[in-house]
CSV table of C-alpha atoms in Angstrom, one decimal:
chain,number,residue,atom,x,y,z
A,1,MET,CA,13.2,-43.3,68.9
A,2,LYS,CA,10.3,-45.9,68.4
A,3,ARG,CA,11.2,-48.9,66.4
A,4,ALA,CA,8.8,-49.7,63.7
A,5,ALA,CA,9.6,-53.4,63.8
A,6,PRO,CA,11.6,-55.9,66.1
A,7,PRO,CA,15.1,-56.4,65.1
A,8,ARG,CA,15.6,-59.2,62.7
A,9,GLU,CA,19.2,-60.1,63.3
A,10,ALA,CA,21.1,-61.0,66.5
A,11,PRO,CA,23.2,-58.4,67.8
A,12,VAL,CA,27.1,-58.9,67.3
A,13,ARG,CA,28.7,-61.0,69.7
A,14,ALA,CA,31.8,-59.5,72.0
A,15,THR,CA,34.6,-62.1,72.0
A,16,ARG,CA,37.1,-61.2,74.8
A,17,ARG,CA,36.6,-62.6,78.1
A,18,ALA,CA,37.4,-60.7,81.3
A,19,ALA,CA,38.0,-62.4,84.5
A,20,SER,CA,36.1,-59.9,86.3
A,21,LEU,CA,34.5,-56.3,85.9
A,22,VAL,CA,34.2,-53.0,87.5
A,23,ILE,CA,30.8,-51.4,87.4
A,24,VAL,CA,29.9,-48.0,88.1
A,25,ASN,CA,26.2,-46.9,88.8
A,26,THR,CA,26.2,-43.1,89.2
A,27,GLY,CA,23.5,-40.3,88.3
A,28,ASP,CA,20.8,-38.3,90.2
A,29,GLY,CA,18.2,-40.8,89.3
A,30,LYS,CA,16.9,-43.9,91.2
A,31,GLY,CA,18.1,-47.4,90.9
A,32,LYS,CA,21.7,-47.0,91.6
A,33,SER,CA,21.7,-49.1,94.6
A,34,THR,CA,18.9,-51.4,93.9
A,35,ALA,CA,20.5,-52.3,90.6
A,36,ALA,CA,23.7,-52.9,92.5
A,37,PHE,CA,21.7,-55.3,94.9
A,38,GLY,CA,19.6,-57.2,92.2
A,39,THR,CA,23.0,-58.0,90.5
A,40,ALA,CA,24.4,-59.1,93.9
A,41,LEU,CA,21.3,-61.6,94.1
A,42,ARG,CA,22.0,-62.8,90.6
A,43,ALA,CA,25.5,-63.5,91.9
A,44,ILE,CA,24.3,-65.2,94.9
A,45,ALA,CA,22.1,-67.4,92.8
A,46,ARG,CA,24.8,-68.5,90.4
A,47,GLY,CA,26.5,-69.9,94.0
A,48,TRP,CA,29.1,-66.7,94.5
A,49,LYS,CA,30.2,-65.2,97.6
A,50,VAL,CA,29.0,-61.5,97.8
A,51,CYS,CA,29.9,-58.8,100.0
A,52,VAL,CA,28.1,-55.5,100.2
A,53,VAL,CA,29.6,-52.5,102.3
A,54,GLN,CA,27.2,-49.6,102.6
A,55,PHE,CA,29.3,-46.4,103.0
A,56,ILE,CA,26.3,-44.1,103.9
A,57,LYS,CA,23.3,-45.3,105.8
A,58,SER,CA,20.2,-43.7,106.8
A,59,ASP,CA,17.7,-45.2,109.4
A,60,ARG,CA,15.4,-46.8,107.1
A,61,TRP,CA,16.5,-46.7,103.6
A,62,LYS,CA,17.6,-49.8,102.2
A,63,VAL,CA,16.5,-52.1,105.2
A,64,GLY,CA,14.1,-54.4,103.0
A,65,GLU,CA,16.9,-55.0,100.4
A,66,ARG,CA,19.3,-55.9,103.4
A,67,ASP,CA,17.1,-58.2,104.7
A,68,SER,CA,16.2,-60.0,101.7
A,69,ALA,CA,20.2,-60.3,100.5
A,70,ILE,CA,21.0,-61.5,104.0
A,71,ARG,CA,18.6,-64.0,104.0
A,72,LEU,CA,20.1,-65.3,100.6
A,73,GLY,CA,23.5,-65.4,102.1
A,74,VAL,CA,25.0,-61.8,101.2
A,75,GLU,CA,27.7,-60.7,103.5
A,76,TRP,CA,26.6,-57.2,104.6
A,77,TRP,CA,28.6,-54.4,106.3
A,78,THR,CA,26.5,-51.7,107.4
A,79,LEU,CA,29.3,-49.5,109.6
A,80,GLY,CA,27.5,-46.3,109.1
A,81,ASP,CA,25.6,-45.3,112.1
A,82,GLY,CA,23.2,-43.3,110.2
A,83,PHE,CA,23.7,-40.4,107.9
A,84,THR,CA,23.2,-37.2,109.8
A,85,TRP,CA,22.8,-33.6,108.7
A,86,ASP,CA,24.3,-31.7,111.6
A,87,SER,CA,28.0,-30.7,111.7
A,88,GLN,CA,28.5,-31.8,115.0
A,89,SER,CA,28.1,-35.5,114.3
A,90,MET,CA,29.7,-35.2,110.7
A,91,GLU,CA,33.2,-36.1,112.1
A,92,ARG,CA,31.8,-39.5,113.5
A,93,THR,CA,30.1,-40.0,110.3
A,94,GLU,CA,33.7,-39.3,108.3
A,95,ALA,CA,35.3,-41.8,110.8
A,96,VAL,CA,32.7,-44.4,110.0
A,97,ALA,CA,32.9,-44.2,106.2
A,98,ARG,CA,37.0,-44.3,106.7
A,99,GLU,CA,36.5,-47.4,108.6
A,100,ALA,CA,34.0,-48.8,106.1
A,101,TRP,CA,36.8,-48.3,103.3
A,102,ARG,CA,39.4,-50.2,105.4
A,103,VAL,CA,36.7,-53.2,105.5
A,104,ALA,CA,36.1,-52.8,101.8
A,105,ARG,CA,39.7,-52.8,100.9
A,106,ASP,CA,40.5,-55.7,102.9
A,107,LYS,CA,37.6,-57.8,101.3
A,108,ILE,CA,38.6,-56.8,97.8
A,109,ALA,CA,42.1,-57.6,98.4
A,110,SER,CA,41.4,-61.0,100.0
A,111,GLY,CA,39.7,-62.3,97.1
A,112,GLU,CA,37.2,-64.4,99.1
A,113,SER,CA,34.1,-62.9,97.4
A,114,GLN,CA,33.5,-62.8,93.9
A,115,LEU,CA,31.6,-59.8,94.2
A,116,VAL,CA,32.2,-56.8,96.3
A,117,VAL,CA,29.6,-53.7,96.2
A,118,LEU,CA,30.6,-50.5,97.5
A,119,ASP,CA,27.5,-48.9,98.1
A,120,GLU,CA,27.5,-45.0,98.0
A,121,ILE,CA,31.4,-45.0,98.1
A,122,THR,CA,31.2,-41.9,95.7
A,123,TYR,CA,29.9,-39.4,98.7
A,124,PRO,CA,33.0,-40.1,101.0
A,125,ILE,CA,35.2,-39.7,98.0
A,126,ASN,CA,33.9,-36.7,96.8
A,127,TRP,CA,33.8,-35.1,100.4
A,128,GLY,CA,37.5,-36.0,100.7
A,129,TRP,CA,37.1,-38.6,103.2
A,130,ILE,CA,38.6,-41.5,101.0
A,131,PRO,CA,41.5,-40.6,98.4
A,132,ALA,CA,39.9,-41.6,95.2
A,133,ALA,CA,43.6,-42.6,94.2
A,134,GLU,CA,43.5,-45.3,97.0
A,135,VAL,CA,40.1,-46.6,95.9
A,136,VAL,CA,41.2,-46.8,92.2
A,137,SER,CA,44.9,-48.4,93.4
A,138,ALA,CA,42.6,-51.2,95.3
A,139,ILE,CA,40.5,-51.9,92.4
A,140,ALA,CA,43.2,-52.2,89.8
A,141,ALA,CA,45.3,-54.4,92.2
A,142,ARG,CA,42.2,-56.8,92.9
A,143,PRO,CA,42.5,-60.5,92.5
A,144,ALA,CA,41.3,-61.5,88.9
A,145,SER,CA,38.2,-63.2,90.3
A,146,VAL,CA,36.8,-60.1,91.9
A,147,ASN,CA,34.2,-58.1,90.5
A,148,VAL,CA,33.4,-54.6,91.9
A,149,ILE,CA,30.2,-52.5,91.7
A,150,ALA,CA,30.5,-48.7,93.0
A,151,THR,CA,27.5,-46.8,93.4
A,152,GLY,CA,26.6,-43.0,94.3
A,153,ARG,CA,26.1,-39.8,92.7
A,154,ASP,CA,28.8,-37.8,90.7
A,155,ALA,CA,31.3,-40.8,90.2
A,156,PRO,CA,34.8,-39.2,90.4
A,157,SER,CA,36.2,-39.4,87.1
A,158,GLU,CA,39.2,-41.7,88.3
A,159,LEU,CA,36.2,-44.2,89.2
A,160,VAL,CA,35.0,-43.8,85.6
A,161,ASP,CA,38.3,-44.4,84.2
A,162,VAL,CA,38.9,-47.6,85.9
A,163,ALA,CA,35.7,-49.0,85.2
A,164,ASP,CA,34.6,-51.3,82.5
A,165,THR,CA,30.7,-50.3,82.6
A,166,VAL,CA,29.4,-47.0,83.9
A,167,THR,CA,25.7,-46.6,83.7
A,168,GLU,CA,24.1,-43.2,84.5
A,169,MET,CA,20.7,-43.3,86.3
A,170,ARG,CA,19.1,-40.2,85.2
A,171,ASN,CA,16.0,-38.6,86.8
A,172,ARG,CA,13.6,-37.7,84.2
A,173,LYS,CA,10.4,-37.4,86.5
A,174,HIS,CA,10.1,-37.9,90.0
A,175,ALA,CA,7.1,-38.5,92.5
A,176,PHE,CA,8.9,-36.5,95.1
A,177,ASP,CA,9.1,-33.5,92.9
A,178,ALA,CA,5.4,-33.6,92.7
A,179,GLY,CA,5.1,-33.5,96.5
A,180,ILE,CA,4.6,-37.2,96.7
A,181,ARG,CA,6.0,-39.0,99.9
A,182,ALA,CA,8.2,-42.0,99.7
A,183,ILE,CA,6.1,-45.1,100.1
A,184,ARG,CA,7.0,-48.0,102.5
A,185,GLY,CA,7.5,-51.2,100.3
A,186,ILE,CA,8.6,-49.3,97.3
A,187,ASP,CA,10.9,-46.5,98.3
A,188,PHE,CA,12.3,-48.0,101.5
P,1,MET,CA,29.7,-31.8,89.9
P,2,LYS,CA,31.8,-32.7,93.0
P,3,ARG,CA,30.5,-31.4,96.1
P,4,ALA,CA,33.5,-29.8,98.4
P,5,ALA,CA,31.6,-30.8,101.3
P,6,PRO,CA,28.6,-32.8,102.8
P,7,PRO,CA,25.3,-31.1,102.9
P,8,ARG,CA,24.7,-29.6,106.2
P,9,GLU,CA,20.8,-29.5,105.8
P,10,ALA,CA,18.3,-32.3,105.7
P,11,PRO,CA,16.6,-32.2,102.2
P,12,VAL,CA,12.8,-30.7,102.2
P,13,ARG,CA,10.2,-33.4,102.9
P,14,ALA,CA,7.2,-34.1,100.3
P,15,THR,CA,4.0,-33.9,102.1
P,16,ARG,CA,1.3,-35.6,99.9
P,17,ARG,CA,0.5,-39.3,100.3
P,18,ALA,CA,0.1,-41.5,97.4
P,19,ALA,CA,-1.9,-44.7,97.5
P,20,SER,CA,0.5,-46.2,95.0
P,21,LEU,CA,3.2,-45.1,92.4
P,22,VAL,CA,3.7,-45.9,88.9
P,23,ILE,CA,7.3,-46.2,88.0
P,24,VAL,CA,9.3,-46.6,84.7
P,25,ASN,CA,12.9,-47.7,84.1
P,26,THR,CA,13.8,-46.8,80.3
P,27,GLY,CA,17.0,-45.7,78.7
P,28,ASP,CA,19.8,-47.6,76.7
P,29,GLY,CA,21.8,-48.4,79.8
P,30,LYS,CA,22.0,-51.4,82.3
P,31,GLY,CA,20.1,-51.8,85.2
P,32,LYS,CA,16.3,-51.3,84.2
P,33,SER,CA,15.0,-54.6,85.0
P,34,THR,CA,17.6,-55.3,87.7
P,35,ALA,CA,16.5,-52.3,89.7
P,36,ALA,CA,13.0,-53.4,89.3
P,37,PHE,CA,13.5,-56.8,90.7
P,38,GLY,CA,15.6,-55.1,93.5
P,39,THR,CA,12.3,-53.1,94.2
P,40,ALA,CA,10.5,-56.3,94.0
P,41,LEU,CA,12.6,-57.9,96.8
P,42,ARG,CA,12.3,-54.9,99.1
P,43,ALA,CA,8.6,-55.1,98.7
P,44,ILE,CA,8.8,-58.9,99.8
P,45,ALA,CA,10.5,-58.0,102.4
P,46,ARG,CA,8.0,-55.8,103.7
P,47,GLY,CA,5.4,-58.5,103.4
P,48,TRP,CA,3.9,-57.3,99.8
P,49,LYS,CA,2.4,-59.7,97.5
P,50,VAL,CA,4.6,-58.8,94.2
P,51,CYS,CA,4.1,-60.4,90.6
P,52,VAL,CA,6.5,-59.9,88.0
P,53,VAL,CA,5.6,-60.6,84.4
P,54,GLN,CA,8.2,-60.8,81.6
P,55,PHE,CA,7.3,-59.8,78.1
P,56,ILE,CA,10.7,-60.6,76.5
P,57,LYS,CA,12.8,-63.5,77.5
P,58,SER,CA,16.0,-64.8,76.3
P,59,ASP,CA,17.5,-68.0,77.0
P,60,ARG,CA,19.8,-67.4,79.9
P,61,TRP,CA,19.3,-63.6,80.8
P,62,LYS,CA,17.7,-62.7,84.1
P,63,VAL,CA,17.7,-66.6,85.3
P,64,GLY,CA,19.7,-65.7,88.6
P,65,GLU,CA,17.3,-62.9,89.4
P,66,ARG,CA,14.3,-65.1,88.8
P,67,ASP,CA,15.5,-68.0,90.9
P,68,SER,CA,16.3,-65.5,93.7
P,69,ALA,CA,13.0,-63.6,93.4
P,70,ILE,CA,11.0,-66.9,93.3
P,71,ARG,CA,12.8,-68.3,96.3
P,72,LEU,CA,11.8,-65.3,98.4
P,73,GLY,CA,8.0,-65.7,97.2
P,74,VAL,CA,7.7,-63.5,94.0
P,75,GLU,CA,5.2,-64.8,91.6
P,76,TRP,CA,6.9,-64.8,88.2
P,77,TRP,CA,5.4,-65.4,84.9
P,78,THR,CA,7.6,-66.1,81.9
P,79,LEU,CA,5.4,-66.7,79.1
P,80,GLY,CA,8.0,-65.7,76.6
P,81,ASP,CA,9.4,-68.7,74.9
P,82,GLY,CA,12.8,-67.1,74.0
P,83,PHE,CA,13.3,-64.1,71.9
P,84,THR,CA,14.4,-65.3,68.7
P,85,TRP,CA,15.6,-63.1,65.6
P,86,ASP,CA,14.3,-65.0,62.8
P,87,SER,CA,11.2,-63.7,61.0
P,88,GLN,CA,9.5,-67.2,61.1
P,89,SER,CA,9.3,-67.4,64.6
P,90,MET,CA,8.4,-63.7,65.3
P,91,GLU,CA,4.5,-64.2,64.9
P,92,ARG,CA,4.8,-66.8,67.7
P,93,THR,CA,6.7,-64.3,69.8
P,94,GLU,CA,4.2,-61.6,69.3
P,95,ALA,CA,1.5,-64.3,70.3
P,96,VAL,CA,3.5,-64.9,73.4
P,97,ALA,CA,3.6,-61.1,74.3
P,98,ARG,CA,0.0,-60.4,73.8
P,99,GLU,CA,-0.7,-63.4,76.2
P,100,ALA,CA,1.7,-62.0,78.8
P,101,TRP,CA,-0.4,-58.9,78.4
P,102,ARG,CA,-3.6,-60.5,79.1
P,103,VAL,CA,-2.0,-62.0,82.3
P,104,ALA,CA,-0.7,-58.6,83.4
P,105,ARG,CA,-3.8,-56.9,82.9
P,106,ASP,CA,-5.9,-59.4,85.0
P,107,LYS,CA,-3.2,-59.0,87.7
P,108,ILE,CA,-3.0,-55.0,87.8
P,109,ALA,CA,-7.0,-55.3,87.7
P,110,SER,CA,-7.3,-58.1,90.5
P,111,GLY,CA,-5.5,-55.9,93.1
P,112,GLU,CA,-4.2,-59.1,94.5
P,113,SER,CA,-0.4,-57.9,94.2
P,114,GLN,CA,0.6,-54.5,95.6
P,115,LEU,CA,3.5,-54.7,93.2
P,116,VAL,CA,3.2,-55.8,89.5
P,117,VAL,CA,6.5,-55.4,87.4
P,118,LEU,CA,5.9,-55.4,83.6
P,119,ASP,CA,9.4,-56.5,82.7
P,120,GLU,CA,10.5,-55.1,79.1
P,121,ILE,CA,6.6,-54.3,78.1
P,122,THR,CA,8.1,-51.3,76.1
P,123,TYR,CA,9.2,-53.6,73.2
P,124,PRO,CA,6.1,-55.0,72.6
P,125,ILE,CA,4.3,-51.6,72.8
P,126,ASN,CA,6.7,-49.9,70.5
P,127,TRP,CA,6.5,-52.9,67.8
P,128,GLY,CA,2.8,-52.4,67.6
P,129,TRP,CA,2.0,-55.5,69.7
P,130,ILE,CA,0.2,-54.1,72.6
P,131,PRO,CA,-1.6,-51.0,72.1
P,132,ALA,CA,-0.2,-48.3,74.3
P,133,ALA,CA,-3.8,-46.9,75.3
P,134,GLU,CA,-4.6,-50.1,76.7
P,135,VAL,CA,-1.5,-50.5,79.0
P,136,VAL,CA,-2.2,-47.1,80.1
P,137,SER,CA,-6.0,-47.5,80.8
P,138,ALA,CA,-4.9,-50.5,82.8
P,139,ILE,CA,-2.7,-48.8,84.9
P,140,ALA,CA,-5.0,-45.7,85.3
P,141,ALA,CA,-8.0,-47.7,86.3
P,142,ARG,CA,-6.0,-49.9,88.8
P,143,PRO,CA,-7.1,-50.4,92.2
P,144,ALA,CA,-5.5,-47.8,94.5
P,145,SER,CA,-3.2,-50.2,96.2
P,146,VAL,CA,-1.3,-51.6,93.2
P,147,ASN,CA,2.0,-50.1,92.4
P,148,VAL,CA,3.1,-51.0,88.8
P,149,ILE,CA,7.0,-50.8,87.3
P,150,ALA,CA,7.5,-50.9,83.8
P,151,THR,CA,10.7,-51.6,82.3
P,152,GLY,CA,12.3,-51.3,78.8
P,153,ARG,CA,14.2,-49.1,76.3
P,154,ASP,CA,12.3,-46.0,74.5
P,155,ALA,CA,9.4,-46.0,76.9
P,156,PRO,CA,6.4,-44.5,74.7
P,157,SER,CA,5.4,-40.9,75.6
P,158,GLU,CA,2.0,-42.4,77.0
P,159,LEU,CA,3.6,-44.6,79.6
P,160,VAL,CA,5.8,-41.6,80.6
P,161,ASP,CA,3.0,-39.7,81.1
P,162,VAL,CA,0.9,-42.0,83.4
P,163,ALA,CA,4.0,-42.5,85.4
P,164,ASP,CA,5.0,-40.9,88.8
P,165,THR,CA,8.5,-41.7,88.5
P,166,VAL,CA,10.5,-42.2,85.3
P,167,THR,CA,14.4,-43.1,85.4
P,168,GLU,CA,16.5,-43.2,82.2
P,169,MET,CA,19.6,-45.6,82.6
P,170,ARG,CA,22.1,-44.2,80.3
P,171,ASN,CA,24.9,-46.1,78.9
P,172,ARG,CA,27.9,-44.0,79.6
P,173,LYS,CA,30.5,-46.8,79.0
P,174,HIS,CA,30.1,-50.7,78.6
P,175,ALA,CA,32.2,-53.5,78.8
P,176,PHE,CA,30.8,-54.8,75.8
P,177,ASP,CA,31.5,-51.8,73.5
P,178,ALA,CA,35.2,-52.9,74.4
P,179,GLY,CA,34.7,-56.3,73.2
P,180,ILE,CA,34.2,-57.9,76.7
P,181,ARG,CA,31.9,-60.7,76.9
P,182,ALA,CA,29.2,-61.2,79.3
P,183,ILE,CA,30.2,-62.7,82.8
P,184,ARG,CA,27.9,-65.5,84.2
P,185,GLY,CA,27.0,-64.3,87.7
P,186,ILE,CA,27.1,-60.6,86.8
P,187,ASP,CA,25.6,-60.2,83.6
P,188,PHE,CA,23.3,-63.2,83.5
């Protein structure tokens, strides 16, 4: 797949203007949320109002991104109280995800932010905690100025259908699989 | 690929500590550079010194990320003078890419940054402007504290081999293919 030479012609140009986009970052690889947060910072640099809603939260994951984003003026909703693996607290985790969706739905409908990031929303959708149809309706009915980025593995087909751009982050090789622990500063 | 229920067990833990990682973001999809910049901001939030070297630069692309990153203290080298598609200025573009590599090589070897991002370095490698073997040697001989992230399509196999983590961003659907123009704030 190597190119022998750089391209000599400019790429074709798209001509249609969309008022806003729906972007989905999915797949089993790294970078889904990180790319979304990078886009959020780009939007902030352009003077936009940006809101991030995290649907799943672990204790230390994404703390660095969150701190940088908040410093730059991103409105950041972490309603999750930590993702837990025992069934006892699963009911509470589900309630938190539903509450996060209520916040996100209002943020999308209000039109106050030009970008709303639904971080890891695919999990509560796939687990049946948030109806996919409700998410798609909220996105389809959004004010024209509101861009939406949704992240998480196994994006449901309804979400893929409503999206303008879908990127699949695929894991081709991972340090973790070689037994290497996550590094503070890089992985969290 | 939907999960019927959330996982009930914590994932296995990796046990080996690496002093630093080599990460490659490749593929034809979006998010390769943006995820790298997101990781850079995470590292900055952890108090690291971070250096980004851009090997290819278009006139407006990534300006938002660059501005946010610089505001947060990232050392950002844009030696490229704009990627051009005419053969006349290609010679100059090549010289700029080679100069960018000299800067990047020194930054890696000095150990002064805990993270060095080689943004879009795969292109000048694949075009034969920078020897892949030289890049791999510089990475392999780096001080133990220096993490490296390389981005760009068609990562050469030598780079994949030296990497701990390789993510392929795949384009599953793209607004551009539907004729929709890039949006300021989202795409640039």
